[in-house]
PDB file of C-alpha atoms in Angstrom:
ATOM      1  CA  UNK X 145     100.155  90.183  72.834  1.00 50.00           C
ATOM      2  CA  UNK X 146     101.648  86.832  72.420  1.00 47.00           C
ATOM      3  CA  UNK X 147     104.383  87.573  75.027  1.00 46.00           C
ATOM      4  CA  UNK X 148     102.058  88.935  77.333  1.00 45.00           C
ATOM      5  CA  UNK X 149     100.279  85.594  77.572  1.00 46.00           C
ATOM      6  CA  UNK X 150     103.081  83.670  78.111  1.00 45.00           C
ATOM      7  CA  UNK X 151     104.146  85.736  80.889  1.00 48.00           C
ATOM      8  CA  UNK X 152     100.695  84.974  82.219  1.00 45.00           C
ATOM      9  CA  UNK X 153     101.281  81.241  82.034  1.00 43.00           C
ATOM     10  CA  UNK X 154     104.674  81.254  83.779  1.00 44.00           C
ATOM     11  CA  UNK X 155     103.385  81.417  87.224  1.00 47.00           C
ATOM     12  CA  UNK X 156     101.248  78.663  86.740  1.00 41.00           C
ATOM     13  CA  UNK X 157     103.853  76.284  85.054  1.00 43.00           C
ATOM     14  CA  UNK X 158     105.935  77.064  88.001  1.00 40.00           C
ATOM     15  CA  UNK X 159     103.184  76.122  90.372  1.00 48.00           C
ATOM     16  CA  UNK X 160     102.666  73.040  88.434  1.00 56.00           C
ATOM     17  CA  UNK X 161     106.189  72.030  88.493  1.00 69.00           C
ATOM     18  CA  UNK X 162     106.781  72.972  92.270  1.00 81.00           C
ATOM     19  CA  UNK X 163     103.544  70.769  93.239  1.00 80.00           C
ATOM     20  CA  UNK X 164     104.998  67.857  91.317  1.00 82.00           C
ATOM     21  CA  UNK X 165     108.384  67.913  92.629  1.00 85.00           C
ATOM     22  CA  UNK X 166     107.059  68.449  96.262  1.00 86.00           C
ATOM     23  CA  UNK X 167     105.149  65.273  95.953  1.00 85.00           C
ATOM     24  CA  UNK X 168     107.688  63.364  94.330  1.00 87.00           C
ATOM     25  CA  UNK X 169     110.092  64.290  97.085  1.00 88.00           C
ATOM     26  CA  UNK X 170     107.413  63.460 100.129  1.00 88.00           C
ATOM     27  CA  UNK X 171     106.944  59.902  98.143  1.00 88.00           C
ATOM     28  CA  UNK X 172     110.998  59.265  98.034  1.00 90.00           C
ATOM     29  CA  UNK X 173     110.687  60.417 101.921  1.00 87.00           C
ATOM     30  CA  UNK X 174     107.942  57.730 102.325  1.00 89.00           C
ATOM     31  CA  UNK X 175     105.572  60.475 103.605  1.00 91.00           C
ATOM     32  CA  UNK X 176     102.644  59.222 101.922  1.00 92.00           C
ATOM     33  CA  UNK X 177     100.044  60.957 103.556  1.00 94.00           C
ATOM     34  CA  UNK X 178     101.460  64.250 102.949  1.00 92.00           C
ATOM     35  CA  UNK X 179     102.053  63.444  99.741  1.00 87.00           C
ATOM     36  CA  UNK X 180      98.503  62.484  98.986  1.00 90.00           C
ATOM     37  CA  UNK X 181      97.378  65.754 100.757  1.00 89.00           C
ATOM     38  CA  UNK X 182      99.523  67.776  98.402  1.00 87.00           C
ATOM     39  CA  UNK X 183      98.865  66.225  94.850  1.00 89.00           C
ATOM     40  CA  UNK X 184      94.958  65.377  95.496  1.00 89.00           C
ATOM     41  CA  UNK X 185      93.572  69.114  95.097  1.00 85.00           C
ATOM     42  CA  UNK X 186      95.911  69.580  92.206  1.00 86.00           C
ATOM     43  CA  UNK X 187      94.650  66.419  90.253  1.00 87.00           C
ATOM     44  CA  UNK X 188      90.958  67.944  91.034  1.00 86.00           C
ATOM     45  CA  UNK X 189      91.863  71.373  89.459  1.00 83.00           C
ATOM     46  CA  UNK X 190      93.826  69.602  86.685  1.00 85.00           C
ATOM     47  CA  UNK X 191      91.652  66.463  85.690  1.00 86.00           C
ATOM     48  CA  UNK X 192      94.224  65.528  82.633  1.00 88.00           C
ATOM     49  CA  UNK X 193      97.601  66.020  83.593  1.00 90.00           C
ATOM     50  CA  UNK X 194      99.044  62.567  83.464  1.00 91.00           C
ATOM     51  CA  UNK X 195     101.966  63.029  85.879  1.00 92.00           C
ATOM     52  CA  UNK X 196      99.938  64.463  88.766  1.00 91.00           C
ATOM     53  CA  UNK X 197      97.240  61.773  88.209  1.00 92.00           C
ATOM     54  CA  UNK X 198     100.222  59.017  88.477  1.00 93.00           C
ATOM     55  CA  UNK X 199     101.856  60.524  91.519  1.00 92.00           C
ATOM     56  CA  UNK X 200      98.354  60.620  93.442  1.00 92.00           C
ATOM     57  CA  UNK X 201      97.796  56.933  92.414  1.00 94.00           C
ATOM     58  CA  UNK X 202     101.320  56.232  93.487  1.00 94.00           C
ATOM     59  CA  UNK X 203     100.813  57.951  97.144  1.00 93.00           C
ATOM     60  CA  UNK X 204      97.376  55.574  97.091  1.00 93.00           C
ATOM     61  CA  UNK X 205      99.139  52.817  95.975  1.00 94.00           C
ATOM     62  CA  UNK X 206     101.982  53.182  98.973  1.00 94.00           C
ATOM     63  CA  UNK X 207      99.135  53.177 101.382  1.00 94.00           C
ATOM     64  CA  UNK X 208      97.830  50.242 100.297  1.00 93.00           C
ATOM     65  CA  UNK X 209      94.392  52.198  99.114  1.00 94.00           C
ATOM     66  CA  UNK X 210      93.933  50.212  96.310  1.00 93.00           C
ATOM     67  CA  UNK X 211      90.559  51.344  95.521  1.00 93.00           C
ATOM     68  CA  UNK X 212      91.607  54.616  94.881  1.00 95.00           C
ATOM     69  CA  UNK X 213      95.002  53.662  93.231  1.00 94.00           C
ATOM     70  CA  UNK X 214      93.057  51.789  90.886  1.00 94.00           C
ATOM     71  CA  UNK X 215      90.681  54.544  89.939  1.00 96.00           C
ATOM     72  CA  UNK X 216      93.931  57.185  89.254  1.00 95.00           C
ATOM     73  CA  UNK X 217      95.666  54.172  87.385  1.00 95.00           C
ATOM     74  CA  UNK X 218      92.554  53.558  85.016  1.00 96.00           C
ATOM     75  CA  UNK X 219      92.376  57.128  84.429  1.00 95.00           C
ATOM     76  CA  UNK X 220      96.050  56.892  83.030  1.00 96.00           C
ATOM     77  CA  UNK X 221      95.002  53.899  81.161  1.00 96.00           C
ATOM     78  CA  UNK X 222      92.096  55.798  79.525  1.00 95.00           C
ATOM     79  CA  UNK X 223      94.206  59.017  78.683  1.00 94.00           C
ATOM     80  CA  UNK X 224      96.727  57.124  77.046  1.00 95.00           C
ATOM     81  CA  UNK X 225      96.500  53.413  76.684  1.00 95.00           C
ATOM     82  CA  UNK X 226      99.611  52.904  74.836  1.00 96.00           C
ATOM     83  CA  UNK X 227     102.002  53.555  77.661  1.00 96.00           C
ATOM     84  CA  UNK X 228     103.105  50.287  79.206  1.00 96.00           C
ATOM     85  CA  UNK X 229     103.886  51.568  82.607  1.00 96.00           C
ATOM     86  CA  UNK X 230     100.184  52.753  83.316  1.00 96.00           C
ATOM     87  CA  UNK X 231      98.908  49.833  81.846  1.00 95.00           C
ATOM     88  CA  UNK X 232     101.287  47.758  84.613  1.00 94.00           C
ATOM     89  CA  UNK X 233     100.575  50.090  87.621  1.00 96.00           C
ATOM     90  CA  UNK X 234      97.022  49.605  86.815  1.00 94.00           C
ATOM     91  CA  UNK X 235      97.138  45.834  86.782  1.00 94.00           C
ATOM     92  CA  UNK X 236      99.515  45.574  89.721  1.00 92.00           C
ATOM     93  CA  UNK X 237      96.971  47.937  91.697  1.00 93.00           C
ATOM     94  CA  UNK X 238      93.786  45.856  90.422  1.00 90.00           C
ATOM     95  CA  UNK X 239      95.896  42.631  91.405  1.00 87.00           C
ATOM     96  CA  UNK X 240      96.405  44.035  95.077  1.00 87.00           C
ATOM     97  CA  UNK X 241      92.902  44.681  95.365  1.00 88.00           C
ATOM     98  CA  UNK X 242      91.816  41.243  94.274  1.00 82.00           C
ATOM     99  CA  UNK X 243      93.804  39.968  97.433  1.00 75.00           C
ATOM    100  CA  UNK X 244      91.594  42.096  99.615  1.00 79.00           C
ATOM    101  CA  UNK X 245      88.066  41.378  97.932  1.00 75.00           C
ATOM    102  CA  UNK X 246      85.967  37.878  98.432  1.00 75.00           C
ATOM    103  CA  UNK X 247      87.167  34.776  96.131  1.00 69.00           C
ATOM    104  CA  UNK X 248      84.130  35.518  94.152  1.00 70.00           C
ATOM    105  CA  UNK X 249      84.834  39.232  93.163  1.00 75.00           C
ATOM    106  CA  UNK X 250      88.092  38.349  92.809  1.00 71.00           C
ATOM    107  CA  UNK X 251      87.422  35.587  90.010  1.00 74.00           C
ATOM    108  CA  UNK X 252      86.106  38.414  87.786  1.00 78.00           C
ATOM    109  CA  UNK X 253      88.738  40.689  88.189  1.00 81.00           C
ATOM    110  CA  UNK X 254      91.576  38.052  86.950  1.00 81.00           C
ATOM    111  CA  UNK X 255      91.369  38.268  83.250  1.00 85.00           C
ATOM    112  CA  UNK X 256      91.490  42.408  83.432  1.00 89.00           C
ATOM    113  CA  UNK X 257      94.670  41.917  85.958  1.00 88.00           C
ATOM    114  CA  UNK X 258      96.393  39.593  83.401  1.00 89.00           C
ATOM    115  CA  UNK X 259      95.486  41.976  80.361  1.00 94.00           C
ATOM    116  CA  UNK X 260      96.925  45.067  81.592  1.00 95.00           C
ATOM    117  CA  UNK X 261     100.146  42.981  82.191  1.00 94.00           C
ATOM    118  CA  UNK X 262     100.102  41.594  78.774  1.00 94.00           C
ATOM    119  CA  UNK X 263      99.447  44.987  77.128  1.00 96.00           C
ATOM    120  CA  UNK X 264     102.291  46.365  79.246  1.00 96.00           C
ATOM    121  CA  UNK X 265     104.803  43.678  77.561  1.00 95.00           C
ATOM    122  CA  UNK X 266     103.334  44.345  74.176  1.00 95.00           C
ATOM    123  CA  UNK X 267     103.912  48.086  74.370  1.00 96.00           C
ATOM    124  CA  UNK X 268     107.563  47.543  76.111  1.00 95.00           C
ATOM    125  CA  UNK X 269     109.650  44.454  74.955  1.00 94.00           C
ATOM    126  CA  UNK X 270     111.885  45.011  77.800  1.00 94.00           C
ATOM    127  CA  UNK X 271     109.348  45.880  80.375  1.00 95.00           C
ATOM    128  CA  UNK X 272     110.899  43.963  83.278  1.00 95.00           C
ATOM    129  CA  UNK X 273     108.534  44.426  86.290  1.00 95.00           C
ATOM    130  CA  UNK X 274     105.603  43.524  84.422  1.00 95.00           C
ATOM    131  CA  UNK X 275     107.302  40.179  83.823  1.00 95.00           C
ATOM    132  CA  UNK X 276     107.788  39.807  87.241  1.00 94.00           C
ATOM    133  CA  UNK X 277     104.178  40.611  87.790  1.00 92.00           C
ATOM    134  CA  UNK X 278     103.182  37.660  85.375  1.00 91.00           C
ATOM    135  CA  UNK X 279     105.892  35.402  87.241  1.00 93.00           C
ATOM    136  CA  UNK X 280     103.920  35.873  90.585  1.00 89.00           C
ATOM    137  CA  UNK X 281     100.191  35.917  88.991  1.00 86.00           C
ATOM    138  CA  UNK X 282     100.688  32.457  87.518  1.00 86.00           C
ATOM    139  CA  UNK X 283     102.502  31.097  90.538  1.00 87.00           C
ATOM    140  CA  UNK X 284     100.055  32.135  92.770  1.00 82.00           C
ATOM    141  CA  UNK X 285      96.856  31.860  90.646  1.00 74.00           C
ATOM    142  CA  UNK X 286      95.599  28.182  91.466  1.00 65.00           C
ATOM    143  CA  UNK X 287      95.723  25.717  88.536  1.00 54.00           C
ATOM    144  CA  UNK X 288      91.918  25.594  88.075  1.00 44.00           C
ATOM    145  CA  UNK X 289      91.748  29.160  86.907  1.00 53.00           C
ATOM    146  CA  UNK X 290      94.986  29.542  85.149  1.00 57.00           C
ATOM    147  CA  UNK X 291      97.681  29.325  87.260  1.00 65.00           C
ATOM    148  CA  UNK X 292     100.895  27.655  85.617  1.00 79.00           C
ATOM    149  CA  UNK X 293     104.345  27.082  86.927  1.00 88.00           C
ATOM    150  CA  UNK X 294     105.168  26.616  83.261  1.00 89.00           C
ATOM    151  CA  UNK X 295     103.814  30.073  82.220  1.00 89.00           C
ATOM    152  CA  UNK X 296     105.786  31.430  85.017  1.00 92.00           C
ATOM    153  CA  UNK X 297     108.687  29.933  83.745  1.00 95.00           C
ATOM    154  CA  UNK X 298     107.847  31.339  80.494  1.00 93.00           C
ATOM    155  CA  UNK X 299     108.488  34.904  81.780  1.00 94.00           C
ATOM    156  CA  UNK X 300     111.064  34.042  83.691  1.00 96.00           C
ATOM    157  CA  UNK X 301     113.156  32.992  80.641  1.00 96.00           C
ATOM    158  CA  UNK X 302     112.017  36.332  78.892  1.00 95.00           C
ATOM    159  CA  UNK X 303     113.394  37.943  82.136  1.00 96.00           C
ATOM    160  CA  UNK X 304     116.394  36.260  81.681  1.00 96.00           C
ATOM    161  CA  UNK X 305     117.072  37.196  78.330  1.00 96.00           C
ATOM    162  CA  UNK X 306     116.449  41.113  79.199  1.00 96.00           C
ATOM    163  CA  UNK X 307     118.276  40.688  82.875  1.00 96.00           C
ATOM    164  CA  UNK X 308     120.290  37.263  83.595  1.00 97.00           C
ATOM    165  CA  UNK X 309     119.820  38.447  87.308  1.00 97.00           C
ATOM    166  CA  UNK X 310     116.298  39.252  87.276  1.00 97.00           C
ATOM    167  CA  UNK X 311     115.574  35.717  85.342  1.00 97.00           C
ATOM    168  CA  UNK X 312     117.800  33.702  88.103  1.00 97.00           C
ATOM    169  CA  UNK X 313     115.623  35.669  90.806  1.00 97.00           C
ATOM    170  CA  UNK X 314     112.505  35.051  89.211  1.00 97.00           C
ATOM    171  CA  UNK X 315     113.269  31.186  88.716  1.00 97.00           C
ATOM    172  CA  UNK X 316     114.624  31.176  92.406  1.00 97.00           C
ATOM    173  CA  UNK X 317     111.224  32.246  93.459  1.00 96.00           C
ATOM    174  CA  UNK X 318     109.261  29.844  91.427  1.00 96.00           C
ATOM    175  CA  UNK X 319     111.314  26.828  92.301  1.00 96.00           C
ATOM    176  CA  UNK X 320     110.943  27.821  95.959  1.00 96.00           C
ATOM    177  CA  UNK X 321     106.936  28.327  95.654  1.00 93.00           C
ATOM    178  CA  UNK X 322     106.968  24.907  93.778  1.00 93.00           C
ATOM    179  CA  UNK X 323     108.664  23.193  96.714  1.00 94.00           C
ATOM    180  CA  UNK X 324     111.986  22.339  94.884  1.00 97.00           C
ATOM    181  CA  UNK X 325     114.243  23.819  97.181  1.00 97.00           C
ATOM    182  CA  UNK X 326     117.637  22.750  95.699  1.00 97.00           C
ATOM    183  CA  UNK X 327     116.955  24.440  92.079  1.00 98.00           C
ATOM    184  CA  UNK X 328     115.376  27.674  94.186  1.00 98.00           C
ATOM    185  CA  UNK X 329     118.943  27.459  96.120  1.00 98.00           C
ATOM    186  CA  UNK X 330     120.863  26.895  92.765  1.00 98.00           C
ATOM    187  CA  UNK X 331     119.221  29.774  91.104  1.00 98.00           C
ATOM    188  CA  UNK X 332     119.555  32.207  94.101  1.00 98.00           C
ATOM    189  CA  UNK X 333     122.785  31.577  94.443  1.00 98.00           C
ATOM    190  CA  UNK X 334     123.536  32.352  90.620  1.00 98.00           C
ATOM    191  CA  UNK X 335     121.773  35.659  91.090  1.00 98.00           C
ATOM    192  CA  UNK X 336     124.247  36.224  93.348  1.00 97.00           C
ATOM    193  CA  UNK X 337     127.368  35.189  91.242  1.00 97.00           C
ATOM    194  CA  UNK X 338     126.177  37.179  88.419  1.00 97.00           C
ATOM    195  CA  UNK X 339     124.631  40.500  89.852  1.00 95.00           C
ATOM    196  CA  UNK X 340     125.890  39.989  93.973  1.00 94.00           C
ATOM    197  CA  UNK X 341     123.552  42.916  94.861  1.00 96.00           C
ATOM    198  CA  UNK X 342     122.224  43.440  98.497  1.00 96.00           C
ATOM    199  CA  UNK X 343     118.912  42.176  96.963  1.00 96.00           C
ATOM    200  CA  UNK X 344     120.013  38.733  95.724  1.00 97.00           C
ATOM    201  CA  UNK X 345     121.750  38.276  99.107  1.00 97.00           C
ATOM    202  CA  UNK X 346     118.760  39.152 100.903  1.00 97.00           C
ATOM    203  CA  UNK X 347     116.733  36.740  98.891  1.00 97.00           C
ATOM    204  CA  UNK X 348     118.688  33.816  99.620  1.00 98.00           C
ATOM    205  CA  UNK X 349     118.900  34.506 103.078  1.00 98.00           C
ATOM    206  CA  UNK X 350     115.325  34.736 103.328  1.00 97.00           C
ATOM    207  CA  UNK X 351     114.809  31.431 101.464  1.00 97.00           C
ATOM    208  CA  UNK X 352     117.348  29.573 104.308  1.00 98.00           C
ATOM    209  CA  UNK X 353     115.199  31.017 106.934  1.00 97.00           C
ATOM    210  CA  UNK X 354     112.266  29.639 105.390  1.00 96.00           C
ATOM    211  CA  UNK X 355     114.094  26.336 104.966  1.00 97.00           C
ATOM    212  CA  UNK X 356     114.793  26.491 108.612  1.00 96.00           C
ATOM    213  CA  UNK X 357     118.345  26.730 108.033  1.00 97.00           C
ATOM    214  CA  UNK X 358     119.780  29.627 109.992  1.00 97.00           C
ATOM    215  CA  UNK X 359     123.445  28.699 109.891  1.00 97.00           C
ATOM    216  CA  UNK X 360     123.368  28.831 106.268  1.00 98.00           C
ATOM    217  CA  UNK X 361     121.496  32.500 106.718  1.00 98.00           C
ATOM    218  CA  UNK X 362     123.846  33.919 109.059  1.00 98.00           C
ATOM    219  CA  UNK X 363     126.785  33.145 106.523  1.00 98.00           C
ATOM    220  CA  UNK X 364     125.286  34.372 103.592  1.00 98.00           C
ATOM    221  CA  UNK X 365     124.593  37.514 105.634  1.00 98.00           C
ATOM    222  CA  UNK X 366     128.098  37.685 106.726  1.00 98.00           C
ATOM    223  CA  UNK X 367     129.258  37.158 102.978  1.00 97.00           C
ATOM    224  CA  UNK X 368     126.878  40.200 102.063  1.00 97.00           C
ATOM    225  CA  UNK X 369     128.536  42.478 105.028  1.00 95.00           C
ATOM    226  CA  UNK X 370     131.755  41.707 103.568  1.00 95.00           C
ATOM    227  CA  UNK X 371     131.006  42.992 100.028  1.00 95.00           C
ATOM    228  CA  UNK X 372     128.537  45.865 100.787  1.00 96.00           C
ATOM    229  CA  UNK X 373     129.485  46.880 104.651  1.00 95.00           C
ATOM    230  CA  UNK X 374     125.875  47.496 105.582  1.00 96.00           C
ATOM    231  CA  UNK X 375     125.275  48.561 109.461  1.00 97.00           C
ATOM    232  CA  UNK X 376     121.700  46.714 108.723  1.00 96.00           C
ATOM    233  CA  UNK X 377     123.353  43.671 108.212  1.00 97.00           C
ATOM    234  CA  UNK X 378     124.522  43.623 111.800  1.00 98.00           C
ATOM    235  CA  UNK X 379     120.992  43.750 112.735  1.00 98.00           C
ATOM    236  CA  UNK X 380     120.173  40.778 110.548  1.00 98.00           C
ATOM    237  CA  UNK X 381     123.031  38.823 111.827  1.00 98.00           C
ATOM    238  CA  UNK X 382     121.203  39.512 115.451  1.00 98.00           C
ATOM    239  CA  UNK X 383     117.828  38.592 114.543  1.00 98.00           C
ATOM    240  CA  UNK X 384     118.687  35.181 112.911  1.00 98.00           C
ATOM    241  CA  UNK X 385     120.796  34.179 116.211  1.00 98.00           C
ATOM    242  CA  UNK X 386     117.709  35.469 118.453  1.00 98.00           C
ATOM    243  CA  UNK X 387     114.941  33.729 116.633  1.00 97.00           C
ATOM    244  CA  UNK X 388     116.700  30.459 116.056  1.00 97.00           C
ATOM    245  CA  UNK X 389     118.744  30.450 119.263  1.00 97.00           C
ATOM    246  CA  UNK X 390     122.071  29.765 117.455  1.00 97.00           C
ATOM    247  CA  UNK X 391     125.498  31.741 117.644  1.00 97.00           C
ATOM    248  CA  UNK X 392     124.340  33.788 120.346  1.00 97.00           C
ATOM    249  CA  UNK X 393     127.611  35.252 121.299  1.00 97.00           C
ATOM    250  CA  UNK X 394     128.131  36.443 117.786  1.00 98.00           C
ATOM    251  CA  UNK X 395     124.332  37.706 117.350  1.00 97.00           C
ATOM    252  CA  UNK X 396     124.793  39.814 120.536  1.00 98.00           C
ATOM    253  CA  UNK X 397     127.893  41.496 119.293  1.00 98.00           C
ATOM    254  CA  UNK X 398     126.536  42.140 115.962  1.00 98.00           C
ATOM    255  CA  UNK X 399     123.575  43.912 117.717  1.00 98.00           C
ATOM    256  CA  UNK X 400     125.600  45.971 119.766  1.00 98.00           C
ATOM    257  CA  UNK X 401     127.643  47.052 116.928  1.00 97.00           C
ATOM    258  CA  UNK X 402     124.359  47.732 115.175  1.00 97.00           C
ATOM    259  CA  UNK X 403     123.304  50.140 118.306  1.00 98.00           C
ATOM    260  CA  UNK X 404     126.630  51.716 118.125  1.00 97.00           C
ATOM    261  CA  UNK X 405     126.979  52.783 114.700  1.00 97.00           C
ATOM    262  CA  UNK X 406     122.809  53.145 113.802  1.00 97.00           C
ATOM    263  CA  UNK X 407     121.438  55.919 111.823  1.00 95.00           C
ATOM    264  CA  UNK X 408     117.976  56.615 110.488  1.00 91.00           C
ATOM    265  CA  UNK X 409     119.270  55.032 106.694  1.00 90.00           C
ATOM    266  CA  UNK X 410     119.716  51.874 108.459  1.00 94.00           C
ATOM    267  CA  UNK X 411     115.873  51.153 108.356  1.00 91.00           C
ATOM    268  CA  UNK X 412     115.322  49.191 111.461  1.00 95.00           C
ATOM    269  CA  UNK X 413     114.609  50.976 114.459  1.00 96.00           C
ATOM    270  CA  UNK X 414     116.702  51.045 117.297  1.00 97.00           C
ATOM    271  CA  UNK X 415     113.868  49.367 119.593  1.00 97.00           C
ATOM    272  CA  UNK X 416     113.865  46.045 117.411  1.00 98.00           C
ATOM    273  CA  UNK X 417     117.527  45.857 118.223  1.00 98.00           C
ATOM    274  CA  UNK X 418     117.023  46.170 122.022  1.00 98.00           C
ATOM    275  CA  UNK X 419     114.317  43.360 121.324  1.00 98.00           C
ATOM    276  CA  UNK X 420     116.623  40.956 119.728  1.00 98.00           C
ATOM    277  CA  UNK X 421     119.045  41.454 122.734  1.00 98.00           C
ATOM    278  CA  UNK X 422     116.594  40.854 125.244  1.00 98.00           C
ATOM    279  CA  UNK X 423     115.181  37.610 123.307  1.00 98.00           C
ATOM    280  CA  UNK X 424     119.402  36.350 123.408  1.00 98.00           C
ATOM    281  CA  UNK X 425     119.540  37.535 127.053  1.00 97.00           C
ATOM    282  CA  UNK X 426     116.204  35.547 128.069  1.00 97.00           C
ATOM    283  CA  UNK X 427     117.967  32.383 126.365  1.00 97.00           C
ATOM    284  CA  UNK X 428     121.209  32.820 128.349  1.00 97.00           C
ATOM    285  CA  UNK X 429     119.123  33.514 131.627  1.00 97.00           C
ATOM    286  CA  UNK X 430     120.213  36.586 132.089  1.00 97.00           C
ATOM    287  CA  UNK X 431     117.265  38.152 133.196  1.00 96.00           C
ATOM    288  CA  UNK X 432     118.402  41.857 134.376  1.00 96.00           C
ATOM    289  CA  UNK X 433     119.931  42.482 130.976  1.00 97.00           C
ATOM    290  CA  UNK X 434     117.191  41.124 129.373  1.00 97.00           C
ATOM    291  CA  UNK X 435     114.797  43.485 131.342  1.00 97.00           C
ATOM    292  CA  UNK X 436     116.896  46.493 130.756  1.00 97.00           C
ATOM    293  CA  UNK X 437     116.793  46.021 126.992  1.00 98.00           C
ATOM    294  CA  UNK X 438     113.357  45.010 126.745  1.00 97.00           C
ATOM    295  CA  UNK X 439     112.552  48.037 128.840  1.00 97.00           C
ATOM    296  CA  UNK X 440     114.525  50.085 126.421  1.00 97.00           C
ATOM    297  CA  UNK X 441     112.376  48.846 123.223  1.00 97.00           C
ATOM    298  CA  UNK X 442     109.209  49.077 125.072  1.00 97.00           C
ATOM    299  CA  UNK X 443     109.979  52.686 125.738  1.00 97.00           C
ATOM    300  CA  UNK X 444     111.063  53.727 121.905  1.00 96.00           C
ATOM    301  CA  UNK X 445     108.275  51.978 120.778  1.00 96.00           C
ATOM    302  CA  UNK X 446     105.246  51.306 123.451  1.00 95.00           C
ATOM    303  CA  UNK X 447     102.523  50.108 120.948  1.00 94.00           C
ATOM    304  CA  UNK X 448     104.572  46.993 119.660  1.00 95.00           C
ATOM    305  CA  UNK X 449     102.697  43.888 120.738  1.00 96.00           C
ATOM    306  CA  UNK X 450     105.767  41.528 121.113  1.00 97.00           C
ATOM    307  CA  UNK X 451     107.687  43.763 123.005  1.00 97.00           C
ATOM    308  CA  UNK X 452     105.176  43.607 125.939  1.00 96.00           C
ATOM    309  CA  UNK X 453     105.125  39.540 125.385  1.00 96.00           C
ATOM    310  CA  UNK X 454     108.702  39.412 125.718  1.00 97.00           C
ATOM    311  CA  UNK X 455     108.899  41.133 129.079  1.00 95.00           C
ATOM    312  CA  UNK X 456     106.358  38.754 130.256  1.00 96.00           C
ATOM    313  CA  UNK X 457     108.403  35.983 129.624  1.00 96.00           C
ATOM    314  CA  UNK X 458     111.373  37.408 131.154  1.00 97.00           C
ATOM    315  CA  UNK X 459     109.700  38.024 134.311  1.00 95.00           C
ATOM    316  CA  UNK X 460     109.051  34.384 134.290  1.00 94.00           C
ATOM    317  CA  UNK X 461     112.790  33.799 134.848  1.00 93.00           C
TER     318      UNK X 461
END
């Protein structure tokens, strides 16, 4: 009889596994709406299954449906309050929701956001994401209601003890936000020297762009390209060249390489490369070439407003 009961349960277990795997696959492919549809009904039928609840919360979060994400993550916290990742996701979703509501409502949410992140850290001494969240939380929160650079640095130091790269990146972020560019640059460079990941280079590049130092941005991207050999970096060089009207020949060449070697994994659609080429050719007063590329951009992505605006500028040449 026991074997018979187990056999009856096998199809249900396989269905459960298939739903979870399909949802995870869709989330990985950034098909968030499809993932939501797949997992939503399953959660209704299985209201106490933590994995499916978490996946539904993730599907909502990726779509920035913060009210619904908070609801699912709250279920997780209630089911098992001693899981650090649940506390982290719950705090993160609440924090994002707080950015969308009015300031008075947000004020009443702040303590709950902080409490969730602190619980995550208490439950997992090495939880990197929760510490990153607290770094950003204390930096961005006004001082009158608890914001503090010194508190942010406290968690950046904790990050550094767990992961030097994360600690350096966090300090770069803090000092950039606190308008101390020399210190920010120092720590971003330390992160590159220690870790050297694509993300480290991207942080320094973004910093240089914000500081209106495009030549340094291009130089940094080129170093990253030599190390990581990513076609997407060709687009980034072309983008900076077009936006800041510098090193236009290099920018043009890089955008052409990007288009020749393009694959969907590069991330930025080809239309944007055509748009950047159109910008460069407009700056160079090459109207026909500029029109050719902006029209190709518009054909591929007709709803992008800036493409139409660029065409209007080109037609005035």
